Short mmCIF file of C-alpha atoms in Angstrom, two decimals:
data_model
loop_
_atom_site.label_atom_id
_atom_site.label_comp_id
_atom_site.label_asym_id
_atom_site.label_seq_id
_atom_site.Cartn_x
_atom_site.Cartn_y
_atom_site.Cartn_z
CA MET A 1 25.31 -13.99 39.91
CA THR A 2 24.91 -12.88 36.15
CA ILE A 3 24.72 -9.16 35.29
CA ALA A 4 22.73 -8.57 32.40
CA THR A 5 24.44 -6.06 29.62
CA PRO A 6 22.31 -3.15 28.82
CA ARG A 7 21.14 -2.74 25.16
CA ILE A 8 22.90 0.44 23.81
CA ARG A 9 20.93 2.08 21.18
CA ARG A 10 23.24 2.37 17.93
CA THR A 11 22.80 5.23 15.67
CA PRO A 12 20.13 4.60 13.03
CA PRO A 13 21.72 3.14 9.74
CA VAL A 14 21.98 5.79 7.08
CA PRO A 15 20.05 4.48 3.96
CA ASP A 16 21.90 4.43 0.57
CA LEU A 17 19.50 6.55 -1.11
CA ALA A 18 21.56 6.46 -4.49
CA ASP A 19 20.98 2.57 -4.52
CA ILE A 20 17.25 2.55 -3.28
CA GLN A 21 14.61 2.93 -6.22
CA GLY A 22 12.75 6.08 -5.73
CA GLY A 23 9.12 6.35 -4.57
CA ILE A 24 9.60 3.75 -1.86
CA LEU A 25 10.69 5.76 1.22
CA ARG A 26 9.18 9.09 0.08
CA ALA A 27 6.22 9.29 -2.19
CA TYR A 28 6.79 11.19 -5.55
CA GLY A 29 4.19 13.73 -4.20
CA ASN A 30 1.06 15.14 -5.72
CA ASP A 31 2.99 16.90 -8.48
CA TYR A 32 2.89 13.79 -10.34
CA SER A 33 -0.39 13.59 -11.56
CA ARG A 34 -0.25 10.76 -13.96
CA THR A 35 1.03 7.25 -13.32
CA THR A 36 1.24 4.15 -15.59
CA TYR A 37 2.33 0.72 -15.06
CA LEU A 38 3.50 -1.20 -18.23
CA PHE A 39 3.31 -5.16 -17.81
CA VAL A 40 6.23 -6.86 -19.69
CA ASN A 41 6.72 -10.34 -20.11
CA VAL A 42 10.26 -12.05 -21.28
CA ASP A 43 10.05 -15.07 -23.43
CA GLU A 44 13.89 -14.89 -24.37
CA THR A 45 16.23 -14.43 -21.49
CA ARG A 46 19.16 -12.88 -23.57
CA ALA A 47 16.60 -10.37 -25.04
CA GLY A 48 15.53 -9.65 -21.58
CA LEU A 49 18.91 -8.82 -19.94
CA ARG A 50 19.90 -6.58 -22.73
CA TRP A 51 16.59 -4.80 -22.59
CA LEU A 52 16.84 -4.28 -18.77
CA GLY A 53 20.49 -3.37 -18.86
CA ARG A 54 19.39 -0.33 -21.26
CA LEU A 55 16.88 0.50 -18.50
CA VAL A 56 18.95 0.55 -15.37
CA ASP A 57 20.80 3.75 -15.77
CA ASP A 58 17.46 5.48 -16.29
CA VAL A 59 15.82 4.23 -13.20
CA THR A 60 14.88 6.85 -10.80
CA SER A 61 16.75 6.73 -7.43
CA ALA A 62 15.70 7.99 -3.79
CA ARG A 63 18.61 10.55 -3.68
CA PRO A 64 17.14 13.72 -3.31
CA TRP A 65 16.43 16.29 -6.53
CA THR A 66 18.47 19.36 -6.26
CA ALA A 67 17.56 20.90 -9.80
CA GLY A 68 13.53 20.52 -9.15
CA LYS A 69 11.35 17.37 -10.15
CA PRO A 70 12.09 15.63 -13.20
CA ALA A 71 9.31 15.71 -15.73
CA THR A 72 9.08 11.82 -15.52
CA THR A 73 10.50 9.18 -13.29
CA LEU A 74 10.98 5.23 -13.86
CA ASN A 75 11.07 2.52 -11.53
CA VAL A 76 11.20 -1.19 -12.22
CA ALA A 77 9.83 -4.28 -10.03
CA LEU A 78 10.10 -7.92 -11.01
CA THR A 79 7.73 -10.89 -10.30
CA TYR A 80 9.29 -14.53 -9.09
CA ASP A 81 8.38 -15.65 -13.09
CA GLY A 82 10.13 -12.44 -14.03
CA LEU A 83 13.45 -13.33 -12.10
CA ARG A 84 13.24 -16.96 -13.33
CA ALA A 85 12.65 -15.98 -16.91
CA LEU A 86 15.60 -13.45 -16.54
CA GLY A 87 17.86 -16.54 -15.83
CA LEU A 88 18.35 -16.32 -11.83
CA SER A 89 19.64 -19.72 -10.51
CA ALA A 90 17.34 -21.98 -8.56
CA GLU A 91 19.47 -21.53 -5.58
CA LEU A 92 19.00 -17.80 -5.55
CA LEU A 93 15.30 -17.96 -6.23
CA ALA A 94 14.91 -20.16 -3.16
CA THR A 95 16.13 -17.41 -0.89
CA PHE A 96 12.77 -15.41 -1.65
CA SER A 97 9.94 -15.45 0.56
CA ASP A 98 7.42 -18.19 0.19
CA GLU A 99 4.54 -15.89 -0.57
CA PHE A 100 6.62 -14.00 -3.20
CA ARG A 101 7.48 -17.18 -5.00
CA ALA A 102 3.76 -18.30 -4.80
CA GLY A 103 2.41 -15.02 -6.55
CA MET A 104 -0.70 -13.33 -5.39
CA ALA A 105 -3.02 -15.19 -7.48
CA ALA A 106 -2.04 -18.54 -6.04
CA ARG A 107 -2.77 -17.03 -2.72
CA ALA A 108 -6.21 -15.41 -3.57
CA ALA A 109 -8.66 -17.39 -1.48
CA GLN A 110 -6.81 -16.52 1.79
CA LEU A 111 -6.75 -12.97 1.08
CA GLY A 112 -10.46 -12.88 0.17
CA ASP A 113 -10.10 -12.64 -3.42
CA VAL A 114 -13.27 -15.08 -4.16
CA GLY A 115 -16.11 -14.75 -6.31
CA THR A 116 -16.04 -12.01 -8.49
CA SER A 117 -12.75 -10.74 -6.88
CA ALA A 118 -11.17 -14.21 -8.06
CA PRO A 119 -8.08 -14.11 -10.38
CA GLU A 120 -10.11 -15.81 -13.01
CA TYR A 121 -12.27 -12.53 -13.34
CA TRP A 122 -9.17 -10.07 -13.26
CA ASP A 123 -8.66 -7.69 -16.20
CA THR A 124 -4.89 -7.48 -15.56
CA PRO A 125 -2.53 -10.42 -16.14
CA ALA A 126 -2.33 -12.83 -13.19
CA ARG A 127 1.09 -13.67 -14.13
CA ALA A 128 3.66 -11.07 -15.54
CA HIS A 129 7.48 -10.71 -15.43
CA VAL A 130 8.40 -6.95 -15.23
CA ILE A 131 6.51 -3.96 -14.21
CA LEU A 132 7.58 -0.75 -15.17
CA ILE A 133 6.22 2.16 -13.17
CA VAL A 134 6.27 5.38 -14.93
CA ASN A 135 5.15 8.91 -13.36
CA ALA A 136 4.86 12.13 -15.08
CA LEU A 137 4.12 15.68 -14.26
CA SER A 138 1.48 15.99 -17.48
CA GLU A 139 -0.18 14.03 -19.93
CA ASP A 140 2.26 15.28 -22.62
CA ASP A 141 5.32 14.41 -20.41
CA LEU A 142 3.65 10.73 -19.82
CA THR A 143 2.94 10.28 -23.86
CA GLY A 144 6.42 11.09 -24.76
CA ARG A 145 7.95 8.83 -21.97
CA LEU A 146 5.77 5.96 -22.82
CA ALA A 147 6.27 6.13 -26.70
CA ASP A 148 10.00 5.83 -26.05
CA LEU A 149 9.53 2.80 -23.81
CA ARG A 150 7.35 1.25 -26.24
CA ALA A 151 9.73 2.03 -29.10
CA ASP A 152 12.89 0.43 -27.10
CA LEU A 153 10.84 -2.70 -26.20
CA GLY A 154 9.97 -3.27 -29.64
CA ARG A 155 13.63 -3.76 -30.63
CA TYR A 156 13.93 -6.93 -29.04
CA GLU A 157 12.22 -10.04 -30.14
CA GLY A 158 11.07 -12.44 -27.16
CA LEU A 159 9.66 -9.28 -25.19
CA SER A 160 5.98 -8.47 -25.23
CA LEU A 161 4.18 -5.58 -23.81
CA MET A 162 1.20 -7.32 -22.10
CA HIS A 163 -1.02 -4.73 -20.45
CA GLU A 164 -0.83 -0.88 -19.80
CA GLU A 165 -2.77 0.37 -16.43
CA HIS A 166 -3.11 4.26 -16.32
CA ALA A 167 -3.85 6.15 -13.29
CA SER A 168 -4.28 9.69 -12.19
CA LEU A 169 -4.82 11.78 -9.27
CA LEU A 170 -8.34 13.09 -8.72
CA PRO A 171 -9.17 16.46 -7.81
CA GLY A 172 -8.44 17.26 -3.98
CA VAL A 173 -6.12 14.32 -3.53
CA ARG A 174 -9.30 12.11 -3.03
CA GLU A 175 -10.10 8.62 -3.97
CA HIS A 176 -13.45 7.78 -5.59
CA PHE A 177 -15.39 7.42 -2.46
CA GLY A 178 -14.52 10.92 -1.84
CA PHE A 179 -12.31 10.76 0.90
CA ALA A 180 -8.83 12.48 1.31
CA ASP A 181 -6.13 9.79 1.08
CA GLY A 182 -2.41 8.62 1.13
CA PHE A 183 -1.08 10.99 4.09
CA ALA A 184 -1.22 8.92 7.29
CA GLN A 185 2.06 6.87 6.30
CA PRO A 186 4.54 5.19 8.92
CA ALA A 187 7.54 6.99 9.69
CA VAL A 188 10.81 5.75 8.73
CA GLU A 189 13.68 6.46 11.18
CA GLY A 190 16.24 8.73 9.46
CA VAL A 191 14.22 9.35 6.64
CA THR A 192 10.69 10.60 7.60
CA ASP A 193 10.94 11.37 11.32
CA GLU A 194 8.84 14.51 10.93
CA LYS A 195 5.96 11.92 10.62
CA ALA A 196 6.98 10.25 13.93
CA PRO A 197 4.03 11.38 15.97
CA GLY A 198 1.24 9.16 15.36
CA GLY A 199 3.05 7.45 12.25
CA GLY A 200 5.86 5.76 14.37
CA VAL A 201 6.08 3.97 17.45
CA ARG A 202 6.41 5.04 21.18
CA ASP A 203 9.18 4.33 23.43
CA LYS A 204 10.51 5.76 26.75
CA ASP A 205 11.62 9.19 25.05
CA GLY A 206 8.41 9.78 22.99
CA TRP A 207 7.45 9.20 19.27
CA ARG A 208 10.14 7.63 16.73
CA GLY A 209 9.95 6.30 13.76
CA LEU A 210 10.04 2.60 12.50
CA ALA A 211 13.49 1.12 12.00
CA LEU A 212 14.66 1.25 8.19
CA GLY A 213 14.61 -2.63 7.98
CA GLU A 214 10.87 -2.73 8.10
CA PHE A 215 10.42 -1.41 4.61
CA VAL A 216 13.87 -2.00 3.11
CA LEU A 217 16.00 -5.23 3.00
CA GLY A 218 19.76 -5.00 4.27
CA TYR A 219 18.98 -3.17 7.31
CA PRO A 220 18.08 -3.98 10.97
CA ASP A 221 14.22 -4.13 11.45
CA GLU A 222 12.36 -3.67 14.80
CA SER A 223 13.52 -7.13 16.20
CA GLY A 224 17.28 -6.11 15.51
CA ARG A 225 17.13 -2.43 16.02
CA ASP A 226 19.07 -2.34 19.24
CA SER A 227 21.71 -5.11 17.99
CA ASP A 228 25.03 -4.66 16.54
CA GLY A 229 23.45 -4.39 12.95
CA GLN A 230 24.27 -7.95 12.21
CA ASP A 231 20.92 -9.27 13.04
CA LEU A 232 19.23 -8.54 9.78
CA PRO A 233 15.83 -9.62 8.43
CA SER A 234 15.35 -12.45 6.11
CA ALA A 235 16.42 -11.22 2.46
CA PRO A 236 17.35 -12.80 -0.85
CA ALA A 237 20.96 -13.62 -1.24
CA GLY A 238 23.81 -11.71 -2.60
CA PRO A 239 23.30 -8.13 -3.84
CA LEU A 240 19.43 -8.53 -4.36
CA GLY A 241 19.31 -8.48 -0.50
CA ARG A 242 20.63 -4.90 -0.03
CA ASN A 243 18.49 -1.57 -0.75
CA SER A 244 15.36 -3.68 -2.10
CA THR A 245 12.08 -4.17 -1.14
CA TYR A 246 8.89 -6.37 -1.70
CA GLY A 247 5.93 -4.82 -3.39
CA VAL A 248 2.19 -5.44 -3.35
CA TRP A 249 0.14 -4.12 -6.67
CA ARG A 250 -3.82 -4.59 -6.47
CA LYS A 251 -6.46 -3.20 -8.80
CA LEU A 252 -9.39 -2.60 -6.90
CA GLU A 253 -12.53 -1.36 -8.68
CA GLN A 254 -15.04 0.94 -6.75
CA ASP A 255 -18.58 0.76 -7.15
CA VAL A 256 -19.31 4.56 -6.26
CA ALA A 257 -22.66 4.64 -7.23
CA LEU A 258 -23.65 1.79 -4.79
CA PHE A 259 -21.50 3.32 -1.92
CA ARG A 260 -23.47 6.75 -2.19
CA GLU A 261 -26.99 4.91 -2.39
CA THR A 262 -25.95 2.61 0.33
CA LEU A 263 -24.96 5.99 2.58
CA ARG A 264 -28.36 7.51 1.45
CA THR A 265 -30.66 4.75 2.32
CA SER A 266 -28.94 3.71 5.69
CA ALA A 267 -28.70 7.48 6.85
CA ALA A 268 -32.44 7.37 6.91
CA ALA A 269 -32.37 4.96 9.88
CA PHE A 270 -29.15 6.42 11.35
CA PRO A 271 -29.71 8.53 14.47
CA GLY A 272 -29.82 12.01 13.28
CA GLY A 273 -30.01 10.98 9.70
CA ASP A 274 -26.35 12.47 9.14
CA GLU A 275 -25.03 10.92 5.74
CA GLU A 276 -21.65 12.46 6.15
CA LYS A 277 -21.34 11.40 9.75
CA LEU A 278 -22.49 7.98 8.65
CA ALA A 279 -19.82 7.87 6.16
CA ALA A 280 -17.04 9.08 8.55
CA LYS A 281 -18.05 6.31 10.96
CA ILE A 282 -17.61 3.56 8.18
CA VAL A 283 -14.22 5.23 7.27
CA GLY A 284 -12.93 6.66 10.54
CA ARG A 285 -12.25 9.99 9.09
CA TRP A 286 -14.30 12.69 7.69
CA ARG A 287 -13.95 13.27 3.90
CA ASN A 288 -11.09 15.97 4.47
CA GLY A 289 -9.01 13.57 6.32
CA THR A 290 -9.99 14.82 9.82
CA PRO A 291 -9.87 11.61 12.44
CA ILE A 292 -13.32 11.20 13.74
CA VAL A 293 -11.65 10.07 17.05
CA LEU A 294 -10.19 13.49 17.42
CA SER A 295 -13.35 15.51 16.06
CA PRO A 296 -16.41 13.23 16.42
CA ASP A 297 -19.13 16.05 15.79
CA GLY A 298 -17.63 17.36 12.43
CA PRO A 299 -14.61 17.88 10.33
CA ALA A 300 -11.94 20.36 11.27
CA ALA A 301 -11.82 22.77 8.67
CA ASP A 302 -8.10 23.68 8.82
CA PHE A 303 -7.12 19.77 8.77
CA ARG A 304 -4.11 19.17 6.74
CA GLY A 305 -3.03 15.71 6.62
CA ASN A 306 0.62 16.23 5.94
CA ASP A 307 1.01 18.62 8.80
CA PRO A 308 3.15 17.55 11.83
CA GLY A 309 0.97 15.80 14.52
CA ALA A 310 -2.09 15.63 12.14
CA ASN A 311 -2.34 11.74 12.64
CA ASP A 312 -1.05 12.01 16.38
CA PHE A 313 -3.47 10.11 17.95
CA LEU A 314 -4.45 6.70 19.70
CA TYR A 315 -7.65 4.94 20.80
CA HIS A 316 -7.65 3.29 24.04
CA ASP A 317 -7.49 6.03 26.35
CA VAL A 318 -10.23 8.10 24.55
CA ASP A 319 -12.48 5.93 22.69
CA ALA A 320 -11.84 2.43 24.00
CA ASP A 321 -15.48 1.45 23.20
CA GLY A 322 -15.35 2.94 19.89
CA ARG A 323 -18.15 5.55 20.55
CA ARG A 324 -16.42 7.95 18.38
CA CYS A 325 -14.53 5.75 15.88
CA PRO A 326 -16.03 2.43 15.68
CA LEU A 327 -14.07 -0.67 16.36
CA GLY A 328 -15.02 -1.88 12.82
CA ALA A 329 -14.17 1.57 11.06
CA HIS A 330 -11.66 0.98 8.00
CA ILE A 331 -8.68 3.07 9.47
CA ARG A 332 -9.08 1.28 12.76
CA ARG A 333 -9.15 -2.17 11.28
CA SER A 334 -6.11 -1.36 8.97
CA ASN A 335 -4.00 0.41 11.50
CA PRO A 336 -5.35 -0.43 14.92
CA ARG A 337 -2.68 1.72 16.83
CA ASP A 338 -3.45 0.84 20.57
CA SER A 339 -6.84 -0.82 19.91
CA ILE A 340 -5.72 -4.34 20.40
CA GLY A 341 -4.04 -4.37 23.65
CA PHE A 342 -0.24 -3.90 24.77
CA GLY A 343 -0.17 -0.30 23.82
CA GLU A 344 1.09 -0.50 19.93
CA LEU A 345 3.00 -3.89 20.55
CA LEU A 346 0.58 -5.72 18.51
CA SER A 347 0.25 -3.51 15.67
CA PHE A 348 3.16 -1.40 14.78
CA ARG A 349 5.08 -4.09 13.01
CA HIS A 350 2.54 -4.29 10.53
CA ARG A 351 2.66 -0.87 8.89
CA MET A 352 3.05 -0.63 5.26
CA LEU A 353 4.29 2.23 2.73
CA ARG A 354 1.24 2.93 0.67
CA ARG A 355 1.74 4.51 -2.72
CA GLY A 356 -1.78 4.25 -4.25
CA VAL A 357 -3.12 6.24 -7.11
CA PRO A 358 -6.77 6.38 -8.32
CA TYR A 359 -7.72 5.25 -11.93
CA GLY A 360 -10.75 6.17 -14.28
CA PRO A 361 -12.72 9.36 -14.08
CA PRO A 362 -15.06 10.52 -11.06
CA LEU A 363 -18.54 9.61 -11.06
CA PRO A 364 -20.17 12.94 -11.50
CA PRO A 365 -21.57 14.37 -8.07
CA GLU A 366 -25.42 14.43 -9.63
CA ALA A 367 -25.26 10.80 -10.96
CA THR A 368 -27.76 8.49 -9.36
CA GLY A 369 -26.43 5.30 -10.61
CA PRO A 370 -23.65 3.61 -12.43
CA ASP A 371 -22.41 5.20 -15.58
CA GLY A 372 -20.80 2.14 -17.33
CA GLN A 373 -16.95 3.49 -16.57
CA GLN A 374 -14.52 1.48 -14.48
CA ARG A 375 -12.97 3.50 -11.66
CA GLY A 376 -10.95 2.23 -8.55
CA LEU A 377 -7.35 2.52 -6.83
CA ILE A 378 -4.40 0.82 -7.83
CA PHE A 379 -3.30 0.06 -4.40
CA VAL A 380 0.73 -0.18 -4.16
CA CYS A 381 2.57 -0.78 -1.04
CA TYR A 382 6.04 -1.55 -0.07
CA VAL A 383 7.32 -3.90 2.76
CA ALA A 384 10.01 -6.12 4.01
CA SER A 385 7.71 -8.79 4.62
CA ILE A 386 4.66 -9.70 2.48
CA SER A 387 3.34 -12.00 4.96
CA ARG A 388 3.74 -10.05 8.22
CA GLN A 389 2.84 -6.83 6.81
CA PHE A 390 0.52 -6.96 3.83
CA GLU A 391 -1.10 -10.41 4.28
CA SER A 392 -1.53 -10.08 7.99
CA VAL A 393 -3.54 -6.61 7.71
CA GLN A 394 -5.64 -8.23 4.98
CA VAL A 395 -6.38 -11.49 6.47
CA GLN A 396 -6.47 -10.84 10.13
CA TRP A 397 -7.70 -7.36 10.38
CA LEU A 398 -9.66 -6.83 6.96
CA GLU A 399 -11.25 -10.03 6.49
CA ASP A 400 -11.77 -11.20 10.04
CA GLY A 401 -13.15 -9.10 12.94
CA ASN A 402 -12.24 -11.66 15.47
CA VAL A 403 -9.14 -9.76 16.87
CA PHE A 404 -11.52 -6.50 17.40
CA GLY A 405 -14.31 -8.62 19.10
CA LEU A 406 -16.44 -8.20 15.88
CA GLY A 407 -16.87 -11.97 15.03
CA HIS A 408 -16.78 -12.89 11.40
CA ASP A 409 -17.75 -9.05 10.02
CA LYS A 410 -15.39 -7.90 7.43
CA ASP A 411 -14.24 -4.12 6.73
CA PHE A 412 -17.50 -2.73 5.68
CA LEU A 413 -15.91 -0.48 3.12
CA ILE A 414 -13.71 -2.71 1.24
CA ARG A 415 -15.11 -6.28 1.54
CA GLY A 416 -18.48 -7.72 1.68
CA PRO A 417 -19.25 -11.18 2.12
CA ALA A 418 -20.39 -13.17 -1.28
CA ASP A 419 -23.99 -13.67 0.13
CA GLY A 420 -24.39 -10.13 1.44
CA SER A 421 -24.96 -10.98 4.94
CA GLY A 422 -22.27 -8.63 6.61
CA LYS A 423 -22.90 -5.83 9.00
CA MET A 424 -20.94 -3.13 10.69
CA THR A 425 -21.95 -2.09 14.23
CA VAL A 426 -21.76 1.92 15.14
CA PRO A 427 -21.89 1.81 19.08
CA GLY A 428 -24.27 4.24 20.67
CA GLU A 429 -27.46 4.26 22.75
CA PRO A 430 -28.78 1.99 21.10
CA PRO A 431 -26.01 0.56 18.69
CA PHE A 432 -26.76 0.97 15.06
CA PHE A 433 -26.33 -1.91 12.89
CA LEU A 434 -25.37 -0.93 9.11
CA GLY A 435 -26.35 -3.88 6.80
CA PRO A 436 -26.77 -5.77 4.93
CA GLN A 437 -23.09 -5.49 3.87
CA PRO A 438 -23.04 -4.98 -0.20
CA THR A 439 -19.44 -5.21 -1.85
CA PHE A 440 -18.25 -1.72 -2.75
CA VAL A 441 -14.60 -2.90 -3.79
CA THR A 442 -13.67 -5.82 -6.14
CA THR A 443 -10.34 -6.94 -6.98
CA ARG A 444 -9.53 -6.90 -10.52
CA GLY A 445 -5.62 -7.57 -10.95
CA GLY A 446 -2.89 -8.45 -8.47
CA GLN A 447 1.08 -9.01 -8.36
CA TYR A 448 3.58 -9.63 -5.76
CA LEU A 449 6.78 -7.82 -6.79
CA PHE A 450 10.59 -7.36 -5.88
CA VAL A 451 11.84 -4.21 -6.20
CA PRO A 452 15.61 -4.61 -6.19
CA GLY A 453 18.37 -1.73 -5.35
CA ILE A 454 19.71 -0.20 -8.55
CA THR A 455 23.09 -2.26 -7.96
CA GLY A 456 21.17 -5.30 -7.70
CA LEU A 457 19.01 -4.41 -10.67
CA GLY A 458 22.18 -4.11 -12.80
CA ALA A 459 23.52 -7.70 -11.39
CA VAL A 460 20.28 -9.35 -12.87
CA ALA A 461 20.97 -7.30 -16.21
CA ALA A 462 24.25 -8.45 -16.46
CA GLY A 463 23.61 -12.10 -15.35
CA THR A 464 25.77 -11.68 -12.14
CA ALA A 465 23.10 -11.81 -9.30
CA GLY A 466 23.46 -15.33 -8.84
#
């Protein structure tokens, strides 16, 4: 008789924070009110390598700050075309994931970026080489740092600054539709364990953070978490496979005037006529972030999204039929938790570290129509697998409602069908059908990125990555 050897839980790996770029495992926080993304093209490899080599020592790491936050931070992300332009070998390039090598524009149709969201209508470059991410405490800090970066870039022939995208926090840490945003992040084991209740995954001992390798390459992910550390997820070869991650960058334009008008007209037919409750049903949270599944009748005045346990909730036992939080609500579709069966086993491996920032001025509260200003969200997330994490959520949960028993209904908040025929069902007696579904969010740009560890970035600049 064969006796199975019990699996022994190893001590979670310690991340090399000095080598991991900053802003990935922990957000920089709301003190950084300004963010700019610089899109750079490399037309001459040697110039690109010299320029990148000058940047490496200035890149902000994930190491905790002991003397307060710096006035600005700098991080560097590369596209597949950028890695090729910087001279990486075909053999090394072949070790990157298929979706990263293809690029977001090539996968636009399956992501739902069609019609006015298609790449031919984007106002940011569909193909770039390097994206510099600059965060600043103030406008003056940002202006000075950008001037230095532009001047340094100008020293090299064969490099060009293609585009600048500026973003900034809105009052109250809200997004343009008026909802508190950014706090319901996955917990990372050994890094943000305090977020584990509701942000991690349950095991026999309670909540725990997700394995580090779900977000940073070179460490065990959930499939190898209880192994001896040799079962590592797929990653690029050589120094680029350690302390690195994949990034997703999307510019999402929001039609705030249309969203407000839809709420006003739809609430007239909604039971009780409560516009704010209808908005909470669409999103799954009240505007201050209170989960509607925990507080179905109104927001908790003292809700703080970053408090321990603020997002410690599941759906199946208290709201399986969606009477509190509809099955089609945005937060329930983007993170179903235990909604789709087998506890969280079908959902917990699709989590993403989101680092989005709004762009454009807020639409004045008194506005009754569009004002001609562009506004929206720069959506950024970091994942170990673009296909399993970002694309699965986008394609299977937001674009297609089948897994939730909603047929072809798309997420009502972020994606309306081209013919305007979509709807959202709000369960009740009788159910309320919210439709037709307009398009509130339009994709205006996108990139799949690779964010190397600082050692790996130095190897690229030195021409020794492979």
